[in-house]
PDB file of C-alpha atoms in Angstrom:
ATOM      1  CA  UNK G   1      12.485 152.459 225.738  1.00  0.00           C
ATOM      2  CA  UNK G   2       9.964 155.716 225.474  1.00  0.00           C
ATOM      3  CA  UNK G   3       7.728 153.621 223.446  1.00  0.00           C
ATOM      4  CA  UNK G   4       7.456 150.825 226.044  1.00  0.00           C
ATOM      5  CA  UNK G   5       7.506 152.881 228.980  1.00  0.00           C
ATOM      6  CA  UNK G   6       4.155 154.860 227.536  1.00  0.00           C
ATOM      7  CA  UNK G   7       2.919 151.459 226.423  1.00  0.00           C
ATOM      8  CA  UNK G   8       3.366 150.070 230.575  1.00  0.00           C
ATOM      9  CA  UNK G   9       1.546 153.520 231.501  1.00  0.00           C
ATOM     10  CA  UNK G  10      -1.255 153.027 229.259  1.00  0.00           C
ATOM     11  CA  UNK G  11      -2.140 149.336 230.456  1.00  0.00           C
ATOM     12  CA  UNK G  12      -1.347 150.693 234.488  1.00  0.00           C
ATOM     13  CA  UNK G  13      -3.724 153.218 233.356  1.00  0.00           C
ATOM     14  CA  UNK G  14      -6.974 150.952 231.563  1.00  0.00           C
ATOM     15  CA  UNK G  15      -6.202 148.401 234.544  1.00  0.00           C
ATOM     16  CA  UNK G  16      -7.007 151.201 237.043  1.00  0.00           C
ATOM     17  CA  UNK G  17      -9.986 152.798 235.230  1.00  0.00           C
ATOM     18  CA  UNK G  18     -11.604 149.097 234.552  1.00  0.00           C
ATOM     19  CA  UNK G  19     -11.070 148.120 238.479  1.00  0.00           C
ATOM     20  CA  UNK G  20     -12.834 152.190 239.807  1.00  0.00           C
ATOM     21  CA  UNK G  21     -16.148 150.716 237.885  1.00  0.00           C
ATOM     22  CA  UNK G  22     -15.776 147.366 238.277  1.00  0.00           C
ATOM     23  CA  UNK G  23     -16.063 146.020 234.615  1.00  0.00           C
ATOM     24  CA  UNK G  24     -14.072 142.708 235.677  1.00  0.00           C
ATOM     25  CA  UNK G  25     -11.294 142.730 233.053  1.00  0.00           C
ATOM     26  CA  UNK G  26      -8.464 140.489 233.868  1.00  0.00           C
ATOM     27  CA  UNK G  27      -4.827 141.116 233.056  1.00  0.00           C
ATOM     28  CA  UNK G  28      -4.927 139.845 229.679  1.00  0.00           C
ATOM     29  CA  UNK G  29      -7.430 141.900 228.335  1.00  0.00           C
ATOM     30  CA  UNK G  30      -6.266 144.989 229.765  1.00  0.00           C
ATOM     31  CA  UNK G  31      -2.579 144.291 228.096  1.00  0.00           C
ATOM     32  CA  UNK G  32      -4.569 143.769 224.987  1.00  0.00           C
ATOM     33  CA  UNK G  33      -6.832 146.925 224.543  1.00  0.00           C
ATOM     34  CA  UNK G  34      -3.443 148.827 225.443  1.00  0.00           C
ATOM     35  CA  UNK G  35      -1.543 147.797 223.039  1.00  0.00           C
ATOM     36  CA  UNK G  36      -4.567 148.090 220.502  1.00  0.00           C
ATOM     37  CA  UNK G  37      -4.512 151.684 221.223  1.00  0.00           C
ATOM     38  CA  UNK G  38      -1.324 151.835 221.400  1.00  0.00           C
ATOM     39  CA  UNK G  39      -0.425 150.683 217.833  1.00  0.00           C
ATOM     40  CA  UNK G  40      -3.803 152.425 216.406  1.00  0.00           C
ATOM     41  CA  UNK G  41      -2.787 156.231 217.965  1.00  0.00           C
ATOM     42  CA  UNK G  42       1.168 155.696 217.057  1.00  0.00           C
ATOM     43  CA  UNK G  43       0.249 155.066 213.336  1.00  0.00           C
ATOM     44  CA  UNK G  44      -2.145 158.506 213.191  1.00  0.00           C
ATOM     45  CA  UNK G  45       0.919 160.597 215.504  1.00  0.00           C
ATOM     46  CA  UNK G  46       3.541 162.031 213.122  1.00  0.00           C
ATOM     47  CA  UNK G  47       5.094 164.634 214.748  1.00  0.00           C
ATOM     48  CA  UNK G  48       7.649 164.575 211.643  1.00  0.00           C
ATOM     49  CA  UNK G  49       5.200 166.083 209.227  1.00  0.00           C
ATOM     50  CA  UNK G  50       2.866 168.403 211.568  1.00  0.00           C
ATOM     51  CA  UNK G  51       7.155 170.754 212.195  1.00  0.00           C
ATOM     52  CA  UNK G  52       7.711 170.380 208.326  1.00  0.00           C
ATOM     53  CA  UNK G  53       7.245 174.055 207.731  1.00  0.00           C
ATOM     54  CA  UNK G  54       8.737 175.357 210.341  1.00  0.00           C
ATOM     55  CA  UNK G  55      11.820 173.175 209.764  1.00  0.00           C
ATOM     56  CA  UNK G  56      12.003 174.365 206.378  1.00  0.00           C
ATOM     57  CA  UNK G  57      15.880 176.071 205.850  1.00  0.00           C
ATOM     58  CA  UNK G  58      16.107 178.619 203.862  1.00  0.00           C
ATOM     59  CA  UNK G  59      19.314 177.953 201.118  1.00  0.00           C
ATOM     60  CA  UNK G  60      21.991 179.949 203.010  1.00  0.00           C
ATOM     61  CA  UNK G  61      21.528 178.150 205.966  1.00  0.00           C
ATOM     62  CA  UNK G  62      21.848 174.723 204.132  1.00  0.00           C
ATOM     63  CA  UNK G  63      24.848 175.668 202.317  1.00  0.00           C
ATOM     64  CA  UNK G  64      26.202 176.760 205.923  1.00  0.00           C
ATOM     65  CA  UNK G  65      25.287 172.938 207.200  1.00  0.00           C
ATOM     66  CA  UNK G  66      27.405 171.888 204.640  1.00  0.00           C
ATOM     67  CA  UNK G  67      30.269 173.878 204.966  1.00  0.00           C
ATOM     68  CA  UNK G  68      30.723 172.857 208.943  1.00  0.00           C
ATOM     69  CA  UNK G  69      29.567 169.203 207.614  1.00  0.00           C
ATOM     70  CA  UNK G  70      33.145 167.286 207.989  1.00  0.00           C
ATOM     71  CA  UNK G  71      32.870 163.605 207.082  1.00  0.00           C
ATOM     72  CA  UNK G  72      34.161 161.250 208.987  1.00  0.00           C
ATOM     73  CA  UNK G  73      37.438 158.734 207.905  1.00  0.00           C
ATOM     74  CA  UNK G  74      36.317 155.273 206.100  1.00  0.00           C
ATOM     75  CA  UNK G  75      39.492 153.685 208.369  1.00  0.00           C
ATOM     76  CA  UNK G  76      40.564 155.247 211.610  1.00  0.00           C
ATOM     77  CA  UNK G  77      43.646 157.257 211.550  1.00  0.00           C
ATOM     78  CA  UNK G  78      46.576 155.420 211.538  1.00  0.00           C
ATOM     79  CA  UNK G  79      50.773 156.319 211.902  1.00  0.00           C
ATOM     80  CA  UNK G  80      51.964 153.355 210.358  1.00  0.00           C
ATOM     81  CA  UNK G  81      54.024 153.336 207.089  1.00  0.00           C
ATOM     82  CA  UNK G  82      52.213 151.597 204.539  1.00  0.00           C
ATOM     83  CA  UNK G  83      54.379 148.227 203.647  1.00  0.00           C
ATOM     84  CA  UNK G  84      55.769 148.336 199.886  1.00  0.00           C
ATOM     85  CA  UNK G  85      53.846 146.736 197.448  1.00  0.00           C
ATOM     86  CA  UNK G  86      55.876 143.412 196.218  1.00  0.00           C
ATOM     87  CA  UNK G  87      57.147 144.381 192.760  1.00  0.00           C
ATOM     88  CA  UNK G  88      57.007 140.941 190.639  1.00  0.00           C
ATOM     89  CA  UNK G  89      60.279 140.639 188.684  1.00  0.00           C
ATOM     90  CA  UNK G  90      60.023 137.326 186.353  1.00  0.00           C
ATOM     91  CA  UNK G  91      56.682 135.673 185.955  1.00  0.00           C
ATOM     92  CA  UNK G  92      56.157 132.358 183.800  1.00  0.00           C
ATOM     93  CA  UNK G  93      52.972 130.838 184.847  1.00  0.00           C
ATOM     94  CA  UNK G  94      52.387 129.349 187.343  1.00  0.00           C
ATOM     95  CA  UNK G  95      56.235 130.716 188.526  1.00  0.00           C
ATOM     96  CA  UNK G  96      57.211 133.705 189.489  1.00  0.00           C
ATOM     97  CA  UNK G  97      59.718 135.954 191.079  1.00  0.00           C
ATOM     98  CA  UNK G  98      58.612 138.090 193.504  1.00  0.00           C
ATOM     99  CA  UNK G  99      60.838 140.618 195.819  1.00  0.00           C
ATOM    100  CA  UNK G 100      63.714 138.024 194.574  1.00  0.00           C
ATOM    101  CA  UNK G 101      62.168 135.120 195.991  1.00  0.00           C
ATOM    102  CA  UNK G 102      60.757 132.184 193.643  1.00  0.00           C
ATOM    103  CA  UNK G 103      57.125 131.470 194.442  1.00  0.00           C
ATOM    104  CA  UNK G 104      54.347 129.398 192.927  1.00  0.00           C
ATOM    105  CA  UNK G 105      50.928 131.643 191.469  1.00  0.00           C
ATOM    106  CA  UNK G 106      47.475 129.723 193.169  1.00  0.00           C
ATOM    107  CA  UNK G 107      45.821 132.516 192.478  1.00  0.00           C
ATOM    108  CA  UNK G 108      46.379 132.399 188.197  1.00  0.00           C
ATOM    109  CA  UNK G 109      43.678 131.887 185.479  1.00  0.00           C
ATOM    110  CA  UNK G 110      46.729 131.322 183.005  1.00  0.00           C
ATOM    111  CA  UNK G 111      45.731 127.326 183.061  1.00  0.00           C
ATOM    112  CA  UNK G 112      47.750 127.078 179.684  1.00  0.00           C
ATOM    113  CA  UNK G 113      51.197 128.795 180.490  1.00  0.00           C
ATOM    114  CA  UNK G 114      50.629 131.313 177.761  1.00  0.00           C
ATOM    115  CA  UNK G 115      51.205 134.474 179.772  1.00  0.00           C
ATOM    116  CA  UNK G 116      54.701 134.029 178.931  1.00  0.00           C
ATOM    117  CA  UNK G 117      54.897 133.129 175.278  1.00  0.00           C
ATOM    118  CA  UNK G 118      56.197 136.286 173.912  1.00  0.00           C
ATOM    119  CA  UNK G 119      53.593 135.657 170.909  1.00  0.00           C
ATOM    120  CA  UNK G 120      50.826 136.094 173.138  1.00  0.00           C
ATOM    121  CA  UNK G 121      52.756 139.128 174.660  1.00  0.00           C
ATOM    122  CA  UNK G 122      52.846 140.711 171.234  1.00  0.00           C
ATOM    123  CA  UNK G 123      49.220 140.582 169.984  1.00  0.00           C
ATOM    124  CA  UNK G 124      48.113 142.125 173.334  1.00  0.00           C
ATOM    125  CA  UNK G 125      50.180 144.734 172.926  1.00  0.00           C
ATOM    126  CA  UNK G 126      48.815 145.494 169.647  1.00  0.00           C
ATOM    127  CA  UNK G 127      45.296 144.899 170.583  1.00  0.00           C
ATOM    128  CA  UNK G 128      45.984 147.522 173.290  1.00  0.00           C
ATOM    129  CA  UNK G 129      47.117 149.929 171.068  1.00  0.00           C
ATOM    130  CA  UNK G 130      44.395 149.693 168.969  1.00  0.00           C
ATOM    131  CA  UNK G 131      41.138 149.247 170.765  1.00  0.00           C
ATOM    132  CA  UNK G 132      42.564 150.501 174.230  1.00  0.00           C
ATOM    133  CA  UNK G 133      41.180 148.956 177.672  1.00  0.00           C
ATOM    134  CA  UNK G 134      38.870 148.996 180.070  1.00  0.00           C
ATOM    135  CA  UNK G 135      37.298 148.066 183.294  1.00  0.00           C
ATOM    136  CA  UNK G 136      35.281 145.118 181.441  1.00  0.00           C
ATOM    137  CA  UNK G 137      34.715 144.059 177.923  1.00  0.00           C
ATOM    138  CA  UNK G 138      31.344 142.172 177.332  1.00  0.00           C
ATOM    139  CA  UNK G 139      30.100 142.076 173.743  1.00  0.00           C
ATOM    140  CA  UNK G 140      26.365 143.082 175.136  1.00  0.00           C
ATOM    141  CA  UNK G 141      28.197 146.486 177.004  1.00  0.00           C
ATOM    142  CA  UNK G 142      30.685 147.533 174.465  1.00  0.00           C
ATOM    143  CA  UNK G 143      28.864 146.052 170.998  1.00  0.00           C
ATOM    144  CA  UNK G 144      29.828 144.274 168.461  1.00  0.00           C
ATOM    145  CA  UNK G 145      33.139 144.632 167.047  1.00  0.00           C
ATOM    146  CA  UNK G 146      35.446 143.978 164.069  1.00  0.00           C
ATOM    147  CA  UNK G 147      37.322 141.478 166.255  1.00  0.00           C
ATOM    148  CA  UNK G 148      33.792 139.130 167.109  1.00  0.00           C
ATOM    149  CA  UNK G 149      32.601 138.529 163.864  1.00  0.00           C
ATOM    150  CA  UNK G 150      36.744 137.970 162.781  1.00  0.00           C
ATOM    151  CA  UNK G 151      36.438 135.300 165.496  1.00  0.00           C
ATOM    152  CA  UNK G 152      33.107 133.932 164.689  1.00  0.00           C
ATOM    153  CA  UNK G 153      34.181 133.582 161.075  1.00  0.00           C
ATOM    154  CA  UNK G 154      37.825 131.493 162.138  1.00  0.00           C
ATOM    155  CA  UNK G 155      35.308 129.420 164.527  1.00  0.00           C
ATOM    156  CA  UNK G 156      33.030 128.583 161.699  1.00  0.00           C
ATOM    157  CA  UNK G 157      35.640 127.777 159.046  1.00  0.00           C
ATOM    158  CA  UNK G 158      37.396 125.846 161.760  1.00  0.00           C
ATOM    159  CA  UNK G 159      34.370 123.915 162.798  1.00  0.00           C
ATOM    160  CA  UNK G 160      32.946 123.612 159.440  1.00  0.00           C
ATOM    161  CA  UNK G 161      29.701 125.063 160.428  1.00  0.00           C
ATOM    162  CA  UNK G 162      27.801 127.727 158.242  1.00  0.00           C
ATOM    163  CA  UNK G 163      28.199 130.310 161.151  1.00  0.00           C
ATOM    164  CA  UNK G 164      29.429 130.696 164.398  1.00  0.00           C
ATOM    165  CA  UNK G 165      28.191 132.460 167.600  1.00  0.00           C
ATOM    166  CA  UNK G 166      30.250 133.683 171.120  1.00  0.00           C
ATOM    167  CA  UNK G 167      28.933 134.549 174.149  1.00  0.00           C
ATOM    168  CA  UNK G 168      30.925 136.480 177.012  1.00  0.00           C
ATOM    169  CA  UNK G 169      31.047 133.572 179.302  1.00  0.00           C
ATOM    170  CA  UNK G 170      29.970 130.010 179.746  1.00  0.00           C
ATOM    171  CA  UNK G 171      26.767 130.819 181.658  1.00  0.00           C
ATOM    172  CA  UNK G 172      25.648 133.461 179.209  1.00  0.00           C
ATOM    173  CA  UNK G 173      26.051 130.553 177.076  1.00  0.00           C
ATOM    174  CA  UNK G 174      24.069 128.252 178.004  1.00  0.00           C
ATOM    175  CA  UNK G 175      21.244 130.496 179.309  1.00  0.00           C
ATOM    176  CA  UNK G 176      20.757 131.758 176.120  1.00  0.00           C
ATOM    177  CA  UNK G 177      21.177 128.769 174.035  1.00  0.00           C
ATOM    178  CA  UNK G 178      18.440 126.891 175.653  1.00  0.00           C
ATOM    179  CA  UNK G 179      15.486 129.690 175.535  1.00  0.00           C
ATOM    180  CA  UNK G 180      16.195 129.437 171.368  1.00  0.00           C
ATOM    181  CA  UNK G 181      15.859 125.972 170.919  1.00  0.00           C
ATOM    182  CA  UNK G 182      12.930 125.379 173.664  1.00  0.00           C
ATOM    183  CA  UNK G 183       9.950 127.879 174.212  1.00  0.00           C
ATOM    184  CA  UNK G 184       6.459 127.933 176.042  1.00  0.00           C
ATOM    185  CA  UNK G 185       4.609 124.527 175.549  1.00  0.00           C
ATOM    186  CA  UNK G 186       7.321 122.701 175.133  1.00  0.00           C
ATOM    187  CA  UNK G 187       8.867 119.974 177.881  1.00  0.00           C
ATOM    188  CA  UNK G 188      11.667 120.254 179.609  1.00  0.00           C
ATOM    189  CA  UNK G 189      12.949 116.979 181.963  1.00  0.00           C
ATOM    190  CA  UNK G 190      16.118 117.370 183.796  1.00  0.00           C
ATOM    191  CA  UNK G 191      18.318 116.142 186.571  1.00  0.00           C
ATOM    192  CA  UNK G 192      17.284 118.130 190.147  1.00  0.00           C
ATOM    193  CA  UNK G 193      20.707 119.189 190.315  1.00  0.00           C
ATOM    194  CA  UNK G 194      21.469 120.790 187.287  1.00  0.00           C
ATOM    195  CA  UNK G 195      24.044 123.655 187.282  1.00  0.00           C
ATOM    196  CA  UNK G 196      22.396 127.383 187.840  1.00  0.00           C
ATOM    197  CA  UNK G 197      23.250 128.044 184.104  1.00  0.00           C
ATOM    198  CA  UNK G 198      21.151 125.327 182.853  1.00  0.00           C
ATOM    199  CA  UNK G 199      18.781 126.066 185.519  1.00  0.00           C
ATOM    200  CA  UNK G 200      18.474 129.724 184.655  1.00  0.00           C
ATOM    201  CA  UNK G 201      17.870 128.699 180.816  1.00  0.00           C
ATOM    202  CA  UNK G 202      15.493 126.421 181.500  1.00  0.00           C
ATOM    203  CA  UNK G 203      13.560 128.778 183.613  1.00  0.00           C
ATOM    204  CA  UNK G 204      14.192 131.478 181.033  1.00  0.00           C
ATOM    205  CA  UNK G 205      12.510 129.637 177.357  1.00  0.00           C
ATOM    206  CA  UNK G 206       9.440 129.483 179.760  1.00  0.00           C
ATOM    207  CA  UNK G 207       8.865 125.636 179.218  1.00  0.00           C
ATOM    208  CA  UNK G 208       7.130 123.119 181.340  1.00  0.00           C
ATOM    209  CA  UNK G 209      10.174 122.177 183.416  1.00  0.00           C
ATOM    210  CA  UNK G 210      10.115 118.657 185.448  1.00  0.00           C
ATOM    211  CA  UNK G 211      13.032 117.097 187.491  1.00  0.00           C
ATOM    212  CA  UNK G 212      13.780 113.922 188.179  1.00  0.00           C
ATOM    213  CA  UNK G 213      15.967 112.611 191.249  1.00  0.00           C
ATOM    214  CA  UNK G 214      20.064 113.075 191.299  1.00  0.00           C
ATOM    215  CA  UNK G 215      21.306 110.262 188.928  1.00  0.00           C
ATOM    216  CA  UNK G 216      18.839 108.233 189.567  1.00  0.00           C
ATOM    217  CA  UNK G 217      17.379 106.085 186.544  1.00  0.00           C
ATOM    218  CA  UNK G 218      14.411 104.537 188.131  1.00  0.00           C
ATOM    219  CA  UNK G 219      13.543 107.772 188.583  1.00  0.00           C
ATOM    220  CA  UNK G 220      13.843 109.402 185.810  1.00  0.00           C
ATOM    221  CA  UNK G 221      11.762 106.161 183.974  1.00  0.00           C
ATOM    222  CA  UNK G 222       8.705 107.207 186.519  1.00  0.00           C
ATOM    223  CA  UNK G 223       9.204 111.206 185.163  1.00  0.00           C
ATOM    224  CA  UNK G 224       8.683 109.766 181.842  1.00  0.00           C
ATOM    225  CA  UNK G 225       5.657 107.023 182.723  1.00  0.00           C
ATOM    226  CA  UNK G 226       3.808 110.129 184.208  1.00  0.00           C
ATOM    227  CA  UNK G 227       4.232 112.211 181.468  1.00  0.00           C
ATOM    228  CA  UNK G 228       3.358 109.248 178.632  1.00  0.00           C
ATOM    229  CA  UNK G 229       0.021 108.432 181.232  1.00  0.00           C
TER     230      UNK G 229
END
């Protein structure tokens, strides 16, 4: 509101001065040079910088600052209990048993039912025991371990590859696969809506990427007729 209100002076002001010696400005014009000047002498007036010295505290009165400082609550203040947490007492995916009422888990990644097969049950406990936990677990954060190659190794054998690769997650996956089999020069056609993993890999092995329409075959047969031409 300061800003404007100077900013209505200036152009009451340049109005005034133009219509004293007649110069024949209109409205427009005046409004204009104002806020000319008015952008031009806000830019050069930093009243911030010319105080900095004298602003200057001196380290006792900054530790006194924050002493007094007292931060204020995240959530307001409230007198309400806090409701128990429910306690689950029998859980065999996607059933469970919560608060002694049967319900039904939407919100599981256990898509096999194998949170309950005491087999499963054993092994983590034994992988807990022995490489501990964590917040996350990526091979690229933590390293490669004893228990990657292992895996790699049962993979390949299982497979009947040579070797065997793993990858954190699916899009890791196939981001990375694609930059190692395609590079810079090479062509790339592929469907306009392609998943962002493919889309990222693609963009990644720095290829000469060109789309062709959503499932559409005539399409995709021009793609290639421009390309041959």
């Amino acid at each position: 509101r300061e800003a404007l209100g100077h900013l209505i002076w200036l152009i009451e002001w340049i109005s005034e001065y133009c219509d004293s010696f007649g110069t024949g400005l209109d409205r427009v014009h005046v409004a204009l040079i104002a806020v000319v000047l008015f952008v031009v002498f806000k830019r050069q007036h930093k009243p911030g910088k010319a105080n900095q010295k004298e602003q200057n505290l001196t380290d006792k009165e900054v530790n006194s600052l924050i002493d007094e400082w007292v931060p204020e609550p995240l959530v307001p203040h409230t007198t309400k209990q806090a409701p128990e947490p429910p306690v689950v007492e029998y859980q065999e995916s996607p059933q469970l048993v919560v608060n002694g009422q049967k319900a039904i888990n939407f919100g599981t990644c256990d898509f096999l039912g194998l949170m309950g097969d005491i087999r499963v049950k054993e092994e983590c406990e034994k992988t807990l025991r022995k490489y501990g936990t964590g917040a996350c677990g990526p091979r690229g954060f933590y390293g490669t371990i004893d228990t990657h190659l292992d895996l790699e190794t049962d993979l390949s054998k299982f497979f009947g590859t040579p070797q065997a690769i793993i990858y954190s997650f699916d899009v890791a996956t196939v981001s990375s696969v694609i930059p190692a089999f395609a590079k810079r020069g090479d062509l790339i056609i592929c469907d306009e809506r392609l998943c962002y993993s493919m889309e990222l890999g693609a963009q990644l092995s720095r290829s000469t990427v060109k789309y062709f329409k959503h499932n559409d075959m005539a399409d995709l047969e021009d793609v290639l007729e421009s390309i041959r031409m």
